[in-house]
C-alpha cells in the first residue's frame, strides 16, 4: 500500500492518495494497481471529491514526461520507444505525442503476444503506428525512450541508445527496482520530479551514485529546469520520476470540478 498526501494554502485544498499493488497471483482479474484520491478542504478537512487514483497518476505522470520531453528531446523526434504495456505506458505515449511529431512507436513488454495485442490497441486509440518488439535491435532508432515497468534490473544498455536521446523513466519507484543502466545515468544530464525522494527511493539512482547525497548532487528538479531553461540541449538527458504528491494535487484539481477555495 502506498499513501501520498499534499496540501496547498494557495489553493485552499489538499489531497490524500491511497494506492494498492497486488501480486499477479492474487489479482483475480482486477487491475494490478488500484486506489482512490480524495480532495479535501484545506481549512476544515472536509472531503470534496473522490477520484480514481490510477487514472490521475497516469495523467499527471504522462504530462510531466511531456514537459521534460518538450524541454530536452530533439525537436523533430519521430520515433519513440516505450517499455511497459500498461496504463502508464499508454499515458507516456500520449504525453510524448502531444509535444513531438511522433510517427512510430516501438513497444516492449515481457510477453510478446500480450505486447502485440497492446500495440494494436494503442494504435487504434492514438492513431500512430505502434510496433511490438521482440528484441532491442531497433532501440537505437528512437530519439525518445520511456520506461514504465517494475523491473529490478536494467532494461537495456547505454550502448543500445542513440548518441543523442532523451529518456523518461517513471517506473522503478523503490530502492529494489531498476530500469536504467548506471553508466547512462552517470553520463547523462539528470532531471527528477523531486530530488529528495528520487535520491532516497529510486533504485536506479542509488545503484548509479551509491548514496542519496551523491544522487542529489547529480540531479536537477524539473521545476528548476523550467525556471532556468538551458540555451542548448545536452546530447543525452534523463527525466526520473518516483511520484510527487504536489503534482497529484494540481492534476486532481485540473481534472475535476473542484475549484480552489479562497
mmCIF file of C-alpha atoms in Angstrom:
data_model
loop_
_atom_site.group_PDB
_atom_site.id
_atom_site.type_symbol
_atom_site.label_atom_id
_atom_site.label_comp_id
_atom_site.label_asym_id
_atom_site.label_seq_id
_atom_site.Cartn_x
_atom_site.Cartn_y
_atom_site.Cartn_z
ATOM 1 C CA UNK A 1 0.000 0.000 0.000
ATOM 2 C CA UNK A 2 1.260 3.455 -0.932
ATOM 3 C CA UNK A 3 -0.045 6.632 0.698
ATOM 4 C CA UNK A 4 0.776 10.147 -0.509
ATOM 5 C CA UNK A 5 -0.560 13.493 0.691
ATOM 6 C CA UNK A 6 -0.097 17.149 -0.206
ATOM 7 C CA UNK A 7 -1.707 20.465 0.686
ATOM 8 C CA UNK A 8 -1.686 23.947 -0.819
ATOM 9 C CA UNK A 9 -2.570 27.037 1.208
ATOM 10 C CA UNK A 10 -2.871 28.987 -2.053
ATOM 11 C CA UNK A 11 -5.447 26.574 -3.500
ATOM 12 C CA UNK A 12 -7.177 26.028 -0.180
ATOM 13 C CA UNK A 13 -7.136 22.303 -0.975
ATOM 14 C CA UNK A 14 -5.368 19.082 -0.007
ATOM 15 C CA UNK A 15 -5.245 15.559 -1.413
ATOM 16 C CA UNK A 16 -4.682 12.113 0.049
ATOM 17 C CA UNK A 17 -3.998 9.257 -2.361
ATOM 18 C CA UNK A 18 -4.107 5.599 -1.341
ATOM 19 C CA UNK A 19 -2.925 3.007 -3.860
ATOM 20 C CA UNK A 20 -2.665 -0.767 -3.516
ATOM 21 C CA UNK A 21 -0.443 -3.010 -5.625
ATOM 22 C CA UNK A 22 -1.454 -6.669 -5.820
ATOM 23 C CA UNK A 23 0.913 -9.505 -6.786
ATOM 24 C CA UNK A 24 -0.032 -11.199 -10.092
ATOM 25 C CA UNK A 25 -1.072 -14.395 -8.293
ATOM 26 C CA UNK A 26 -3.955 -12.755 -6.388
ATOM 27 C CA UNK A 27 -5.308 -10.102 -8.770
ATOM 28 C CA UNK A 28 -8.399 -12.198 -9.671
ATOM 29 C CA UNK A 29 -8.820 -10.348 -12.941
ATOM 30 C CA UNK A 30 -8.564 -6.916 -11.339
ATOM 31 C CA UNK A 31 -6.007 -4.244 -12.211
ATOM 32 C CA UNK A 32 -2.629 -4.642 -10.521
ATOM 33 C CA UNK A 33 -2.791 -1.036 -9.300
ATOM 34 C CA UNK A 34 -5.969 0.247 -7.649
ATOM 35 C CA UNK A 35 -6.826 3.111 -5.375
ATOM 36 C CA UNK A 36 -8.562 6.411 -4.788
ATOM 37 C CA UNK A 37 -7.611 10.056 -4.379
ATOM 38 C CA UNK A 38 -9.600 12.318 -2.070
ATOM 39 C CA UNK A 39 -9.684 16.100 -2.485
ATOM 40 C CA UNK A 40 -10.155 17.850 0.870
ATOM 41 C CA UNK A 41 -10.889 21.364 2.061
ATOM 42 C CA UNK A 42 -7.574 22.740 3.364
ATOM 43 C CA UNK A 43 -9.167 24.599 6.310
ATOM 44 C CA UNK A 44 -11.796 22.134 7.515
ATOM 45 C CA UNK A 45 -10.546 18.809 6.174
ATOM 46 C CA UNK A 46 -13.968 18.112 4.683
ATOM 47 C CA UNK A 47 -13.912 15.729 1.668
ATOM 48 C CA UNK A 48 -14.917 17.473 -1.557
ATOM 49 C CA UNK A 49 -14.392 14.783 -4.206
ATOM 50 C CA UNK A 50 -13.006 11.316 -4.785
ATOM 51 C CA UNK A 51 -11.186 10.378 -7.983
ATOM 52 C CA UNK A 52 -9.685 7.215 -9.452
ATOM 53 C CA UNK A 53 -6.056 7.247 -8.314
ATOM 54 C CA UNK A 54 -4.714 5.162 -11.200
ATOM 55 C CA UNK A 55 -6.210 7.484 -13.805
ATOM 56 C CA UNK A 56 -4.924 10.669 -12.128
ATOM 57 C CA UNK A 57 -1.482 9.141 -11.601
ATOM 58 C CA UNK A 58 -1.193 8.101 -15.243
ATOM 59 C CA UNK A 59 -2.358 11.511 -16.480
ATOM 60 C CA UNK A 60 -0.008 13.589 -14.336
ATOM 61 C CA UNK A 61 2.939 11.269 -14.946
ATOM 62 C CA UNK A 62 2.418 11.361 -18.706
ATOM 63 C CA UNK A 63 2.002 15.138 -18.593
ATOM 64 C CA UNK A 64 5.223 15.655 -16.619
ATOM 65 C CA UNK A 65 7.108 13.411 -19.037
ATOM 66 C CA UNK A 66 5.684 15.569 -21.826
ATOM 67 C CA UNK A 67 7.121 18.674 -20.128
ATOM 68 C CA UNK A 68 10.541 17.016 -19.819
ATOM 69 C CA UNK A 69 10.357 15.787 -23.410
ATOM 70 C CA UNK A 70 9.486 19.246 -24.668
ATOM 71 C CA UNK A 71 12.461 20.710 -22.798
ATOM 72 C CA UNK A 72 15.095 18.151 -23.711
ATOM 73 C CA UNK A 73 14.192 15.850 -26.633
ATOM 74 C CA UNK A 74 15.270 16.601 -30.223
ATOM 75 C CA UNK A 75 12.717 18.952 -31.777
ATOM 76 C CA UNK A 76 11.945 16.734 -34.763
ATOM 77 C CA UNK A 77 11.868 13.402 -32.902
ATOM 78 C CA UNK A 78 9.711 10.911 -34.805
ATOM 79 C CA UNK A 79 10.500 7.563 -33.170
ATOM 80 C CA UNK A 80 9.528 6.729 -29.590
ATOM 81 C CA UNK A 81 10.399 3.546 -27.704
ATOM 82 C CA UNK A 82 8.223 2.542 -24.739
ATOM 83 C CA UNK A 83 8.932 -0.193 -22.193
ATOM 84 C CA UNK A 84 5.705 -1.155 -20.440
ATOM 85 C CA UNK A 85 2.307 -2.124 -21.832
ATOM 86 C CA UNK A 86 0.041 -0.958 -19.013
ATOM 87 C CA UNK A 87 -1.885 2.307 -18.476
ATOM 88 C CA UNK A 88 1.304 4.171 -17.562
ATOM 89 C CA UNK A 89 2.918 3.130 -20.844
ATOM 90 C CA UNK A 90 -0.105 4.379 -22.762
ATOM 91 C CA UNK A 91 -0.016 7.705 -20.883
ATOM 92 C CA UNK A 92 3.666 8.098 -21.751
ATOM 93 C CA UNK A 93 2.885 7.716 -25.450
ATOM 94 C CA UNK A 94 0.042 10.235 -25.182
ATOM 95 C CA UNK A 95 2.268 12.746 -23.417
ATOM 96 C CA UNK A 96 5.177 12.500 -25.830
ATOM 97 C CA UNK A 97 2.912 12.615 -28.895
ATOM 98 C CA UNK A 98 1.450 15.879 -27.584
ATOM 99 C CA UNK A 99 4.818 17.655 -27.854
ATOM 100 C CA UNK A 100 6.714 15.855 -30.627
ATOM 101 C CA UNK A 101 5.749 14.749 -34.180
ATOM 102 C CA UNK A 102 5.960 11.027 -33.372
ATOM 103 C CA UNK A 103 5.293 8.767 -36.352
ATOM 104 C CA UNK A 104 6.390 5.402 -34.931
ATOM 105 C CA UNK A 105 6.273 3.784 -31.501
ATOM 106 C CA UNK A 106 8.400 0.750 -30.618
ATOM 107 C CA UNK A 107 6.631 -1.133 -27.813
ATOM 108 C CA UNK A 108 8.487 -3.510 -25.471
ATOM 109 C CA UNK A 109 6.948 -5.927 -22.977
ATOM 110 C CA UNK A 110 7.830 -9.173 -21.216
ATOM 111 C CA UNK A 111 5.285 -11.236 -23.183
ATOM 112 C CA UNK A 112 5.455 -10.721 -26.955
ATOM 113 C CA UNK A 113 1.895 -11.987 -27.546
ATOM 114 C CA UNK A 114 0.483 -9.566 -24.972
ATOM 115 C CA UNK A 115 2.712 -6.789 -26.295
ATOM 116 C CA UNK A 116 1.408 -7.360 -29.834
ATOM 117 C CA UNK A 117 -2.167 -7.167 -28.587
ATOM 118 C CA UNK A 118 -1.409 -3.957 -26.703
ATOM 119 C CA UNK A 119 0.314 -2.495 -29.762
ATOM 120 C CA UNK A 120 -2.884 -2.971 -31.785
ATOM 121 C CA UNK A 121 -4.984 -1.391 -29.017
ATOM 122 C CA UNK A 122 -2.641 1.582 -28.614
ATOM 123 C CA UNK A 123 -2.515 2.149 -32.368
ATOM 124 C CA UNK A 124 -6.305 2.350 -32.593
ATOM 125 C CA UNK A 125 -6.519 4.697 -29.615
ATOM 126 C CA UNK A 126 -3.699 7.037 -30.590
ATOM 127 C CA UNK A 127 -3.716 6.823 -34.395
ATOM 128 C CA UNK A 128 0.053 6.417 -34.543
ATOM 129 C CA UNK A 129 1.949 3.359 -35.793
ATOM 130 C CA UNK A 130 2.820 1.074 -32.843
ATOM 131 C CA UNK A 131 5.103 -1.940 -33.411
ATOM 132 C CA UNK A 132 5.641 -4.712 -30.849
ATOM 133 C CA UNK A 133 9.333 -5.570 -30.475
ATOM 134 C CA UNK A 134 10.961 -8.933 -29.834
ATOM 135 C CA UNK A 135 14.475 -7.577 -29.215
ATOM 136 C CA UNK A 136 16.474 -4.372 -28.754
ATOM 137 C CA UNK A 137 17.568 -4.426 -32.394
ATOM 138 C CA UNK A 138 15.792 -1.181 -33.318
ATOM 139 C CA UNK A 139 16.078 0.648 -29.978
ATOM 140 C CA UNK A 140 18.926 2.766 -31.323
ATOM 141 C CA UNK A 141 16.498 4.355 -33.811
ATOM 142 C CA UNK A 142 14.446 6.012 -31.068
ATOM 143 C CA UNK A 143 15.118 9.655 -30.235
ATOM 144 C CA UNK A 144 12.916 9.321 -27.132
ATOM 145 C CA UNK A 145 12.662 6.351 -24.739
ATOM 146 C CA UNK A 146 10.082 5.900 -21.961
ATOM 147 C CA UNK A 147 10.248 3.216 -19.279
ATOM 148 C CA UNK A 148 7.168 2.360 -17.205
ATOM 149 C CA UNK A 149 7.880 -1.026 -15.633
ATOM 150 C CA UNK A 150 8.509 -2.758 -12.313
ATOM 151 C CA UNK A 151 11.870 -4.120 -13.493
ATOM 152 C CA UNK A 152 14.602 -4.955 -10.996
ATOM 153 C CA UNK A 153 17.498 -4.821 -13.482
ATOM 154 C CA UNK A 154 18.318 -2.517 -16.435
ATOM 155 C CA UNK A 155 16.061 -2.947 -19.466
ATOM 156 C CA UNK A 156 18.848 -2.064 -21.923
ATOM 157 C CA UNK A 157 22.445 -0.864 -22.053
ATOM 158 C CA UNK A 158 23.647 2.678 -22.643
ATOM 159 C CA UNK A 159 25.277 1.412 -25.822
ATOM 160 C CA UNK A 160 21.865 0.384 -27.181
ATOM 161 C CA UNK A 161 20.738 4.020 -27.359
ATOM 162 C CA UNK A 162 21.358 6.766 -29.887
ATOM 163 C CA UNK A 163 24.204 9.207 -29.151
ATOM 164 C CA UNK A 164 21.521 11.900 -28.740
ATOM 165 C CA UNK A 165 18.480 10.685 -26.834
ATOM 166 C CA UNK A 166 16.011 11.702 -24.131
ATOM 167 C CA UNK A 167 14.746 9.126 -21.607
ATOM 168 C CA UNK A 168 11.677 9.392 -19.361
ATOM 169 C CA UNK A 169 11.943 6.795 -16.573
ATOM 170 C CA UNK A 170 8.793 6.646 -14.476
ATOM 171 C CA UNK A 171 8.761 3.048 -13.196
ATOM 172 C CA UNK A 172 11.165 1.557 -10.613
ATOM 173 C CA UNK A 173 9.906 3.662 -7.696
ATOM 174 C CA UNK A 174 11.564 1.609 -4.922
ATOM 175 C CA UNK A 175 15.218 1.062 -3.959
ATOM 176 C CA UNK A 176 14.982 -2.616 -5.001
ATOM 177 C CA UNK A 177 13.805 -1.730 -8.537
ATOM 178 C CA UNK A 178 15.862 -0.639 -11.520
ATOM 179 C CA UNK A 179 15.144 0.192 -15.175
ATOM 180 C CA UNK A 180 18.183 2.147 -16.380
ATOM 181 C CA UNK A 181 21.889 1.276 -16.745
ATOM 182 C CA UNK A 182 24.122 3.085 -14.270
ATOM 183 C CA UNK A 183 26.581 4.289 -16.913
ATOM 184 C CA UNK A 184 23.745 6.102 -18.713
ATOM 185 C CA UNK A 185 22.750 7.938 -15.530
ATOM 186 C CA UNK A 186 26.342 8.893 -14.790
ATOM 187 C CA UNK A 187 26.972 10.333 -18.275
ATOM 188 C CA UNK A 188 23.581 11.951 -18.981
ATOM 189 C CA UNK A 189 22.153 15.219 -17.683
ATOM 190 C CA UNK A 190 19.726 14.054 -14.983
ATOM 191 C CA UNK A 191 16.392 15.695 -14.119
ATOM 192 C CA UNK A 192 13.914 14.494 -11.477
ATOM 193 C CA UNK A 193 10.431 15.265 -10.185
ATOM 194 C CA UNK A 194 11.741 15.509 -6.607
ATOM 195 C CA UNK A 195 15.438 15.499 -5.700
ATOM 196 C CA UNK A 196 14.664 14.439 -2.132
ATOM 197 C CA UNK A 197 12.502 11.441 -2.952
ATOM 198 C CA UNK A 198 14.352 10.285 -6.066
ATOM 199 C CA UNK A 199 17.635 10.283 -4.149
ATOM 200 C CA UNK A 200 16.223 8.048 -1.414
ATOM 201 C CA UNK A 201 13.649 5.907 -3.253
ATOM 202 C CA UNK A 202 14.960 5.369 -6.801
ATOM 203 C CA UNK A 203 16.902 2.142 -7.170
ATOM 204 C CA UNK A 204 18.287 3.475 -10.459
ATOM 205 C CA UNK A 205 19.933 6.464 -8.790
ATOM 206 C CA UNK A 206 21.102 4.570 -5.705
ATOM 207 C CA UNK A 207 22.859 1.965 -7.871
ATOM 208 C CA UNK A 208 24.428 4.594 -10.108
ATOM 209 C CA UNK A 209 25.664 7.007 -7.425
ATOM 210 C CA UNK A 210 25.994 4.869 -4.309
ATOM 211 C CA UNK A 211 24.091 7.007 -1.802
ATOM 212 C CA UNK A 212 21.388 9.702 -1.647
ATOM 213 C CA UNK A 213 23.858 12.564 -1.119
ATOM 214 C CA UNK A 214 25.696 11.849 -4.367
ATOM 215 C CA UNK A 215 22.431 11.300 -6.211
ATOM 216 C CA UNK A 216 21.118 14.715 -5.124
ATOM 217 C CA UNK A 217 24.314 16.388 -6.328
ATOM 218 C CA UNK A 218 23.747 14.999 -9.823
ATOM 219 C CA UNK A 219 20.002 15.677 -10.126
ATOM 220 C CA UNK A 220 18.195 18.869 -11.149
ATOM 221 C CA UNK A 221 14.487 19.169 -10.388
ATOM 222 C CA UNK A 222 12.205 19.618 -13.399
ATOM 223 C CA UNK A 223 10.713 22.767 -11.875
ATOM 224 C CA UNK A 224 14.156 24.334 -11.655
ATOM 225 C CA UNK A 225 14.812 23.453 -15.292
ATOM 226 C CA UNK A 226 11.576 25.232 -16.240
ATOM 227 C CA UNK A 227 12.535 28.355 -14.301
ATOM 228 C CA UNK A 228 16.100 28.361 -15.620
ATOM 229 C CA UNK A 229 15.981 26.873 -19.148
ATOM 230 C CA UNK A 230 19.196 25.915 -20.889
ATOM 231 C CA UNK A 231 20.205 27.604 -24.115
ATOM 232 C CA UNK A 232 21.359 24.293 -25.625
ATOM 233 C CA UNK A 233 20.152 20.705 -25.187
ATOM 234 C CA UNK A 234 22.571 18.112 -23.755
ATOM 235 C CA UNK A 235 23.157 15.105 -26.010
ATOM 236 C CA UNK A 236 21.728 12.640 -23.502
ATOM 237 C CA UNK A 237 19.093 13.534 -20.921
ATOM 238 C CA UNK A 238 17.136 11.504 -18.379
ATOM 239 C CA UNK A 239 13.983 12.525 -16.509
ATOM 240 C CA UNK A 240 13.405 10.264 -13.490
ATOM 241 C CA UNK A 241 10.145 10.236 -11.532
ATOM 242 C CA UNK A 242 9.120 8.274 -8.426
ATOM 243 C CA UNK A 243 5.832 10.081 -7.817
ATOM 244 C CA UNK A 244 5.028 13.517 -6.435
ATOM 245 C CA UNK A 245 2.025 14.298 -4.250
ATOM 246 C CA UNK A 246 2.081 18.006 -5.163
ATOM 247 C CA UNK A 247 1.683 17.044 -8.823
ATOM 248 C CA UNK A 248 -1.241 14.808 -7.809
ATOM 249 C CA UNK A 249 -2.879 17.777 -6.102
ATOM 250 C CA UNK A 250 -2.707 20.082 -9.087
ATOM 251 C CA UNK A 251 -3.652 17.323 -11.534
ATOM 252 C CA UNK A 252 -6.668 16.383 -9.403
ATOM 253 C CA UNK A 253 -7.873 19.987 -9.377
ATOM 254 C CA UNK A 254 -7.307 20.314 -13.124
ATOM 255 C CA UNK A 255 -9.221 17.141 -13.985
ATOM 256 C CA UNK A 256 -12.099 17.568 -11.522
ATOM 257 C CA UNK A 257 -14.903 20.058 -10.998
ATOM 258 C CA UNK A 258 -13.411 21.152 -7.638
ATOM 259 C CA UNK A 259 -12.240 24.754 -7.629
ATOM 260 C CA UNK A 260 -9.698 26.470 -5.457
ATOM 261 C CA UNK A 261 -11.143 27.534 -2.091
ATOM 262 C CA UNK A 262 -10.375 31.187 -1.188
#
